[in-house]
């Protein structure tokens, strides 16, 4: 009886944690994102397989990240949130943020009397794991690219050195990433992640 009661408590805690994570990090459009209800075809099969395997193999010793890359609309954000939800249900608390929001938050912080830049960057540098969504969708003005490239290098380099698992979604190829952020950043990101690419169609996995 005691074992059964403990199992029920653990299950309740898992459900609550998952629900809390969804409430904090998941946009309304993706509230149903999960690893079990996915539309799979020959275009995205490898990406979905790697994403599922990554989530299910994740443990306290995991240092490798996951780079979900591909053309627009293949379901990269959906998959990253599905992974986050799964990990939350298993006791983890992935920190999820779009790179666009990060850049905008830092720019806004510069206009404040006391900059919030350190607070914004801290979880990106130290939390394990993180989900960095939509890398490459941020502002493209040449005048902005310098500090943005430096920011991304700081995030990638710090996590690379600390061996912290990092889940990234992007539309950029390796060549495009190298050109935009520099070869060192692209090289480290590819080394620290399992890389997957999908292209050729545009729909939202699981109906999104």
XYZ file of N, CA and C in Angstrom:
624
model
N 0.825 -1.204 0.000
C 0.000 0.000 0.000
C 0.864 1.261 0.000
N 1.944 1.256 0.834
C 2.821 2.421 0.903
C 3.505 2.674 -0.437
N 3.923 1.586 -1.106
C 4.570 1.720 -2.408
C 3.610 2.320 -3.411
N 2.370 1.845 -3.406
C 1.358 2.354 -4.330
C 1.087 3.831 -4.068
N 0.977 4.193 -2.788
C 0.734 5.603 -2.450
C 1.887 6.490 -2.911
N 3.129 6.000 -2.743
C 4.291 6.779 -3.176
C 4.285 6.946 -4.692
N 3.889 5.902 -5.414
C 3.809 5.978 -6.872
C 2.784 7.022 -7.295
N 1.664 7.084 -6.598
C 0.618 8.061 -6.915
C 1.110 9.482 -6.638
N 1.860 9.658 -5.539
C 2.413 10.978 -5.210
C 3.405 11.414 -6.278
N 4.273 10.481 -6.679
C 5.272 10.795 -7.701
C 4.607 11.153 -9.019
N 3.561 10.415 -9.382
C 2.841 10.684 -10.624
C 2.192 12.055 -10.571
N 1.587 12.384 -9.429
C 0.933 13.685 -9.252
C 1.957 14.810 -9.351
N 3.124 14.613 -8.745
C 4.183 15.612 -8.809
C 4.652 15.811 -10.242
N 4.794 14.712 -10.985
C 5.220 14.768 -12.370
C 4.223 15.540 -13.226
N 2.935 15.254 -13.044
C 1.888 15.939 -13.794
C 1.869 17.421 -13.467
N 1.998 17.745 -12.181
C 2.002 19.149 -11.761
C 3.202 19.883 -12.349
N 4.351 19.260 -12.316
C 5.568 19.897 -12.821
C 5.451 20.142 -14.325
N 4.948 19.158 -15.028
C 4.749 19.310 -16.472
C 3.781 20.453 -16.761
N 2.671 20.496 -16.037
C 1.670 21.548 -16.237
C 2.258 22.924 -15.926
N 3.062 23.006 -14.876
C 3.699 24.277 -14.516
C 4.666 24.723 -15.602
N 5.427 23.784 -16.153
C 6.388 24.128 -17.198
C 5.664 24.642 -18.440
N 4.604 23.962 -18.821
C 3.811 24.391 -19.980
C 3.261 25.795 -19.754
N 2.765 26.046 -18.556
C 2.192 27.360 -18.246
C 3.248 28.460 -18.335
N 4.458 28.177 -17.897
C 5.514 29.196 -17.875
C 6.152 29.415 -19.240
N 6.375 28.341 -19.998
C 7.232 28.450 -21.179
C 6.549 28.237 -22.533
N 5.365 27.676 -22.561
C 4.790 27.275 -23.844
C 3.730 28.267 -24.321
N 3.909 28.867 -25.505
C 2.887 29.754 -26.068
C 1.584 28.994 -26.314
N 0.476 29.706 -26.305
C -0.832 29.069 -26.452
C -0.925 28.181 -27.690
N -0.347 28.628 -28.790
C -0.440 27.880 -30.045
C 0.149 26.475 -29.921
N 1.095 26.293 -29.007
C 1.805 25.018 -28.906
C 1.479 24.266 -27.622
N 0.372 24.602 -26.963
C 0.051 23.979 -25.677
C -0.104 22.461 -25.761
N -0.444 21.949 -26.929
C -0.639 20.506 -27.060
C 0.618 19.777 -27.549
N 1.710 20.491 -27.687
C 2.937 19.866 -28.196
C 3.394 18.719 -27.305
N 3.613 17.568 -27.891
C 4.112 16.411 -27.150
C 4.814 15.454 -28.107
N 5.550 14.519 -27.549
C 6.359 13.611 -28.367
C 5.576 12.436 -28.925
N 4.336 12.313 -28.570
C 3.576 11.121 -28.936
C 2.607 11.348 -30.088
N 2.171 12.574 -30.298
C 1.213 12.873 -31.363
C 1.898 13.720 -32.422
N 2.651 13.053 -33.282
C 3.432 13.726 -34.301
C 3.109 13.158 -35.676
N 3.003 14.029 -36.660
C 2.834 13.596 -38.034
C 4.215 13.325 -38.614
N 4.454 12.094 -39.025
C 5.776 11.701 -39.500
C 5.706 11.296 -40.974
N 6.651 11.813 -41.767
C 6.773 11.394 -43.160
C 8.256 11.229 -43.494
N 8.551 10.958 -44.774
C 9.945 10.706 -45.132
C 10.819 11.942 -45.015
N 10.203 13.127 -44.946
C 10.967 14.372 -44.851
C 11.436 14.646 -43.417
N 10.599 14.344 -42.458
C 10.934 14.713 -41.073
C 11.220 13.522 -40.162
N 11.205 12.333 -40.716
C 11.341 11.123 -39.894
C 12.624 11.132 -39.074
N 13.746 11.495 -39.690
C 15.021 11.483 -38.973
C 15.021 12.494 -37.832
N 14.472 13.698 -38.079
C 14.429 14.728 -37.048
C 13.576 14.280 -35.871
N 12.402 13.744 -36.141
C 11.508 13.295 -35.078
C 12.142 12.153 -34.289
N 12.761 11.213 -34.998
C 13.402 10.069 -34.334
C 14.508 10.529 -33.396
N 15.351 11.449 -33.874
C 16.450 11.946 -33.038
C 15.921 12.737 -31.842
N 14.860 13.517 -32.065
C 14.284 14.314 -30.978
C 13.719 13.411 -29.887
N 12.978 12.398 -30.293
C 12.400 11.464 -29.318
C 13.497 10.735 -28.551
N 14.493 10.261 -29.285
C 15.573 9.511 -28.652
C 16.336 10.386 -27.683
N 16.571 11.630 -28.081
C 17.295 12.554 -27.224
C 16.553 12.761 -25.907
N 15.263 13.002 -26.002
C 14.463 13.242 -24.797
C 14.447 12.025 -23.888
N 14.267 10.857 -24.466
C 14.142 9.645 -23.662
C 15.474 9.197 -23.059
N 16.578 9.560 -23.710
C 17.895 9.196 -23.197
C 18.444 10.227 -22.216
N 17.801 11.377 -22.100
C 18.327 12.476 -21.293
C 18.406 12.068 -19.820
N 19.564 12.359 -19.191
C 19.727 12.074 -17.769
C 20.720 13.059 -17.165
N 21.048 12.864 -15.906
C 21.915 13.812 -15.202
C 23.337 13.851 -15.764
N 23.698 12.857 -16.580
C 25.035 12.829 -17.170
C 25.064 13.382 -18.598
N 23.915 13.772 -19.117
C 23.844 14.261 -20.491
C 24.588 15.587 -20.643
N 25.498 15.636 -21.595
C 26.215 16.874 -21.915
C 25.944 17.318 -23.356
N 25.545 16.385 -24.191
C 25.300 16.693 -25.600
C 23.997 17.459 -25.756
N 23.982 18.400 -26.693
C 22.764 19.131 -26.991
C 22.097 18.582 -28.242
N 21.116 19.324 -28.759
C 20.375 18.907 -29.951
C 20.119 20.134 -30.808
N 20.543 20.092 -32.064
C 20.328 21.187 -32.999
C 19.263 20.768 -34.007
N 18.066 21.348 -33.872
C 16.958 21.080 -34.780
C 16.973 22.162 -35.852
N 17.458 21.813 -37.031
C 17.600 22.803 -38.095
C 16.815 22.359 -39.325
N 16.398 23.346 -40.126
C 15.637 23.021 -41.318
C 14.889 24.218 -41.849
N 14.203 24.019 -42.964
C 13.471 25.095 -43.605
C 12.233 25.476 -42.793
N 11.627 26.580 -43.167
C 10.496 27.126 -42.417
C 9.323 26.142 -42.393
N 8.722 25.991 -41.202
C 7.482 25.241 -41.090
C 7.603 23.749 -40.930
N 8.811 23.220 -40.656
C 8.956 21.774 -40.536
C 8.675 21.266 -39.127
N 8.401 22.179 -38.189
C 8.010 21.754 -36.851
C 9.106 21.777 -35.812
N 10.141 22.573 -36.043
C 11.279 22.606 -35.117
C 10.872 23.124 -33.735
N 10.134 24.225 -33.704
C 9.693 24.788 -32.421
C 8.772 23.807 -31.699
N 7.848 23.207 -32.434
C 6.938 22.219 -31.845
C 7.733 21.099 -31.180
N 8.727 20.588 -31.905
C 9.520 19.484 -31.371
C 10.310 19.902 -30.138
N 10.892 21.095 -30.177
C 11.676 21.550 -29.021
C 10.800 21.683 -27.781
N 9.582 22.160 -27.957
C 8.656 22.290 -26.830
C 8.167 20.923 -26.358
N 8.002 20.007 -27.297
C 7.615 18.639 -26.922
C 8.710 17.992 -26.079
N 9.970 18.229 -26.462
C 11.086 17.719 -25.670
C 11.079 18.347 -24.282
N 10.916 19.678 -24.247
C 10.886 20.368 -22.961
C 9.792 19.841 -22.054
N 8.639 19.616 -22.614
C 7.513 19.097 -21.834
C 7.830 17.713 -21.274
N 8.403 16.870 -22.122
C 8.766 15.524 -21.680
C 9.795 15.579 -20.550
N 10.816 16.408 -20.721
C 11.851 16.517 -19.694
C 11.280 17.059 -18.386
N 10.349 18.014 -18.488
C 9.709 18.546 -17.285
C 8.942 17.452 -16.546
N 8.298 16.570 -17.295
C 7.539 15.488 -16.669
C 8.452 14.485 -15.966
N 9.733 14.488 -16.359
C 10.707 13.570 -15.761
C 11.529 14.223 -14.654
N 11.178 15.468 -14.307
C 11.843 16.101 -13.184
C 12.805 17.215 -13.537
N 12.982 17.501 -14.836
C 13.867 18.578 -15.251
C 13.065 19.867 -15.411
N 13.766 20.966 -15.577
C 13.095 22.261 -15.772
C 13.845 23.030 -16.863
N 13.658 22.640 -18.139
C 14.370 23.311 -19.224
C 13.991 24.796 -19.299
N 15.007 25.638 -19.407
C 14.759 27.075 -19.569
C 14.618 27.353 -21.055
N 13.452 27.880 -21.453
C 13.174 28.069 -22.879
C 12.996 29.552 -23.201
N 13.668 30.000 -24.271
C 13.550 31.391 -24.690
C 13.860 31.489 -26.183
N 13.140 32.361 -26.884
C 13.481 32.589 -28.286
C 14.641 33.576 -28.340
N 15.528 33.400 -29.316
C 16.682 34.282 -29.418
C 16.243 35.712 -29.746
N 15.148 35.841 -30.462
C 14.584 37.167 -30.752
C 14.247 37.892 -29.454
N 13.545 37.211 -28.559
C 13.155 37.820 -27.281
C 14.366 38.179 -26.431
N 15.381 37.327 -26.472
C 16.599 37.600 -25.703
C 17.248 38.895 -26.176
N 17.410 39.029 -27.495
C 18.037 40.230 -28.056
C 17.226 41.482 -27.736
N 15.909 41.394 -27.862
C 15.053 42.543 -27.582
C 15.099 42.913 -26.102
N 15.124 41.923 -25.232
C 15.172 42.179 -23.784
C 16.478 42.869 -23.396
N 17.579 42.436 -23.986
C 18.866 43.048 -23.677
C 18.910 44.492 -24.173
N 18.385 44.729 -25.372
C 18.362 46.105 -25.886
C 17.526 47.014 -24.990
N 16.386 46.504 -24.526
C 15.542 47.315 -23.638
C 16.263 47.592 -22.319
N 17.036 46.620 -21.861
C 17.715 46.787 -20.567
C 18.750 47.903 -20.613
N 19.310 48.170 -21.784
C 20.322 49.224 -21.909
C 19.743 50.613 -21.632
N 18.429 50.738 -21.785
C 17.791 52.042 -21.582
C 17.385 52.274 -20.131
N 17.602 51.265 -19.293
C 17.257 51.387 -17.876
C 18.443 51.921 -17.079
N 18.130 52.554 -15.968
C 19.201 53.093 -15.107
C 20.117 51.972 -14.616
N 19.509 50.877 -14.222
C 20.277 49.699 -13.796
C 20.031 48.598 -14.823
N 21.053 48.256 -15.581
C 20.898 47.287 -16.656
C 20.528 45.905 -16.117
N 19.608 45.248 -16.807
C 19.188 43.893 -16.446
C 19.907 42.841 -17.295
N 20.923 43.264 -18.029
C 21.578 42.350 -18.963
C 22.110 41.103 -18.272
N 22.742 41.260 -17.127
C 23.300 40.105 -16.410
C 22.199 39.115 -16.027
N 21.087 39.641 -15.519
C 19.975 38.766 -15.112
C 19.406 38.029 -16.313
N 19.326 38.702 -17.466
C 18.789 38.085 -18.679
C 19.695 36.960 -19.157
N 21.009 37.196 -19.096
C 21.958 36.223 -19.639
C 22.240 35.058 -18.701
N 22.089 35.257 -17.412
C 22.517 34.242 -16.441
C 21.953 32.847 -16.712
N 20.639 32.681 -16.875
C 20.149 31.320 -17.123
C 20.637 30.746 -18.450
N 20.898 31.605 -19.424
C 21.387 31.142 -20.717
C 22.808 30.602 -20.606
N 23.547 31.108 -19.660
C 24.930 30.688 -19.459
C 25.058 29.496 -18.523
N 24.156 29.390 -17.540
C 24.365 28.446 -16.445
C 23.300 27.362 -16.299
N 22.097 27.585 -16.830
C 21.010 26.630 -16.600
C 21.216 25.358 -17.431
N 20.713 24.255 -16.910
C 20.807 22.991 -17.628
C 19.488 22.217 -17.512
N 18.863 21.903 -18.652
C 19.221 22.311 -20.014
C 18.511 23.622 -20.396
N 18.845 24.158 -21.581
C 18.083 25.283 -22.107
C 17.574 24.939 -23.501
N 16.506 25.639 -23.918
C 15.974 25.548 -25.277
C 16.076 26.943 -25.871
N 16.927 27.097 -26.871
C 17.127 28.379 -27.543
C 16.425 28.294 -28.892
N 15.298 28.986 -28.999
C 14.421 28.833 -30.161
C 14.664 29.927 -31.202
N 14.553 29.539 -32.462
C 14.534 30.477 -33.590
C 15.820 31.276 -33.740
N 16.941 30.628 -33.589
C 18.219 31.276 -33.825
C 18.294 31.698 -35.291
N 18.567 32.976 -35.523
C 18.629 33.481 -36.887
C 17.447 34.346 -37.272
N 16.417 34.375 -36.419
C 15.223 35.172 -36.712
C 15.304 36.577 -36.118
N 16.397 36.856 -35.404
C 16.559 38.162 -34.762
C 16.868 39.233 -35.798
N 16.952 40.490 -35.366
C 17.215 41.638 -36.235
C 18.446 41.413 -37.106
N 18.382 41.909 -38.334
C 19.438 41.635 -39.303
C 20.247 42.878 -39.687
N 19.986 44.018 -39.061
C 20.730 45.220 -39.400
C 22.229 45.011 -39.125
N 23.062 45.468 -40.036
C 24.512 45.299 -39.876
C 25.015 45.962 -38.601
N 24.383 47.083 -38.247
C 24.816 47.797 -37.043
C 24.561 46.998 -35.774
N 23.653 46.026 -35.842
C 23.301 45.221 -34.673
C 24.097 43.910 -34.614
N 24.624 43.499 -35.750
C 25.157 42.144 -35.833
C 26.359 41.903 -34.932
N 27.161 42.952 -34.680
C 28.360 42.773 -33.868
C 28.064 42.291 -32.464
N 27.195 43.007 -31.753
C 26.925 42.624 -30.364
C 26.099 41.353 -30.286
N 25.269 41.104 -31.306
C 24.474 39.875 -31.310
C 25.393 38.661 -31.477
N 26.375 38.778 -32.377
C 27.325 37.686 -32.577
C 28.150 37.441 -31.309
N 28.535 38.517 -30.648
C 29.281 38.394 -29.392
C 28.438 37.730 -28.308
N 27.159 38.100 -28.246
C 26.246 37.509 -27.270
C 26.125 36.003 -27.493
N 25.877 35.612 -28.743
C 25.716 34.187 -29.033
C 27.008 33.432 -28.749
N 28.152 34.010 -29.106
C 29.422 33.333 -28.826
C 29.609 33.132 -27.323
N 29.258 34.140 -26.536
C 29.387 34.019 -25.077
C 28.521 32.874 -24.551
N 27.291 32.781 -25.046
C 26.379 31.712 -24.617
C 26.935 30.349 -25.015
N 27.285 30.228 -26.287
C 27.763 28.945 -26.809
C 29.083 28.539 -26.158
N 30.028 29.471 -26.070
C 31.344 29.161 -25.502
C 31.237 28.748 -24.036
N 30.431 29.479 -23.263
C 30.279 29.157 -21.838
C 29.662 27.782 -21.657
N 28.630 27.497 -22.412
C 27.966 26.202 -22.286
C 28.844 25.075 -22.838
N 29.610 25.379 -23.854
C 30.554 24.415 -24.416
C 31.590 24.013 -23.364
N 32.155 24.997 -22.696
C 33.172 24.730 -21.687
C 32.600 24.001 -20.478
N 31.374 24.330 -20.112
C 30.749 23.710 -18.940
C 30.045 22.395 -19.281
N 29.996 22.059 -20.554
C 29.333 20.843 -21.042
C 27.863 20.802 -20.608
N 27.159 21.890 -20.857
C 25.753 21.990 -20.504
C 24.892 21.713 -21.737
N 23.925 20.816 -21.635
C 23.093 20.469 -22.784
C 22.261 21.655 -23.273
N 22.285 21.861 -24.589
C 21.650 23.008 -25.212
C 20.825 22.549 -26.410
N 19.558 22.854 -26.407
C 18.658 22.503 -27.514
C 18.397 23.776 -28.314
N 18.672 23.737 -29.615
C 18.575 24.926 -30.461
C 17.704 24.623 -31.677
N 16.868 25.584 -32.072
C 16.151 25.478 -33.341
C 16.590 26.629 -34.235
N 16.744 26.345 -35.520
C 17.185 27.376 -36.463
C 16.834 26.992 -37.892
N 16.664 28.029 -38.739
C 16.493 27.811 -40.175
C 17.836 27.848 -40.902
N 18.910 28.154 -40.181
C 20.212 28.370 -40.804
C 20.982 27.073 -41.022
N 21.687 27.015 -42.132
C 22.632 25.929 -42.376
C 23.940 26.249 -41.648
N 24.865 25.311 -41.647
C 26.162 25.548 -41.021
C 26.878 26.715 -41.684
N 26.830 26.758 -43.024
C 27.477 27.840 -43.747
C 26.874 29.192 -43.413
N 25.553 29.252 -43.356
C 24.873 30.502 -43.026
C 25.176 30.929 -41.595
N 25.251 29.954 -40.703
C 25.558 30.254 -39.310
C 26.979 30.785 -39.169
N 27.913 30.184 -39.906
C 29.304 30.634 -39.874
C 29.430 32.054 -40.394
N 28.716 32.334 -41.482
C 28.773 33.660 -42.081
C 28.169 34.716 -41.166
N 27.129 34.345 -40.490
C 26.401 35.322 -39.669
C 27.028 35.535 -38.299
N 27.439 34.462 -37.641
C 27.921 34.560 -36.259
C 29.411 34.279 -36.105
N 30.041 33.786 -37.157
C 31.452 33.455 -37.083
C 31.681 31.949 -37.044
N 32.812 31.519 -37.578
C 33.110 30.093 -37.670
C 33.272 29.437 -36.298
N 33.858 30.169 -35.354
C 34.066 29.575 -34.022
C 32.741 29.214 -33.366
N 31.776 30.108 -33.453
C 30.470 29.856 -32.840
C 29.783 28.674 -33.508
N 29.762 28.675 -34.844
C 29.103 27.593 -35.575
C 29.780 26.256 -35.307
N 31.109 26.253 -35.306
C 31.857 25.016 -35.087
C 31.583 24.430 -33.707
N 31.606 25.276 -32.679
C 31.352 24.799 -31.319
C 29.929 24.275 -31.180
N 28.982 24.989 -31.774
C 27.584 24.581 -31.678
C 27.364 23.218 -32.321
N 27.996 23.006 -33.461
C 27.855 21.718 -34.138
C 28.556 20.607 -33.360
N 29.662 20.928 -32.715
C 30.383 19.912 -31.940
C 29.615 19.509 -30.689
N 28.930 20.465 -30.062
C 28.274 20.192 -28.785
C 26.858 19.652 -28.938
N 26.381 19.517 -30.199
C 24.991 19.084 -30.418
C 24.902 17.899 -31.372
N 23.865 17.116 -31.187
C 23.424 16.174 -32.213
C 22.700 17.015 -33.253
N 23.080 16.913 -34.508
C 22.552 17.799 -35.544
C 21.555 17.059 -36.430
N 20.432 17.711 -36.714
C 19.447 17.137 -37.616
C 18.888 18.228 -38.509
N 18.507 17.866 -39.727
C 18.012 18.828 -40.714
C 16.781 18.246 -41.408
N 15.772 19.090 -41.647
C 14.570 18.677 -42.388
C 14.191 19.799 -43.330
N 13.697 19.438 -44.510
C 13.318 20.465 -45.482
C 12.297 19.911 -46.464
N 11.738 20.827 -47.260
C 10.919 20.404 -48.395
C 9.430 20.416 -48.163
N 8.987 20.802 -46.979
C 7.552 20.899 -46.737
C 7.322 21.949 -45.674
N 6.066 22.357 -45.506
C 5.766 23.427 -44.556
C 4.428 23.124 -43.878
N 4.512 22.490 -42.719
C 3.324 22.254 -41.902
C 3.744 22.129 -40.467
N 2.768 22.196 -39.590
C 3.085 22.116 -38.162
C 2.836 20.697 -37.668
N 3.867 20.057 -37.101
C 3.729 18.705 -36.584
C 2.598 18.636 -35.573
N 1.862 17.553 -35.623
C 0.771 17.374 -34.682
C -0.358 18.353 -34.904
N -0.490 18.878 -36.117
C -1.611 19.780 -36.394
C -1.295 21.224 -36.196
N -0.033 21.592 -35.871
C 0.346 22.987 -35.646
C 1.198 23.484 -36.808
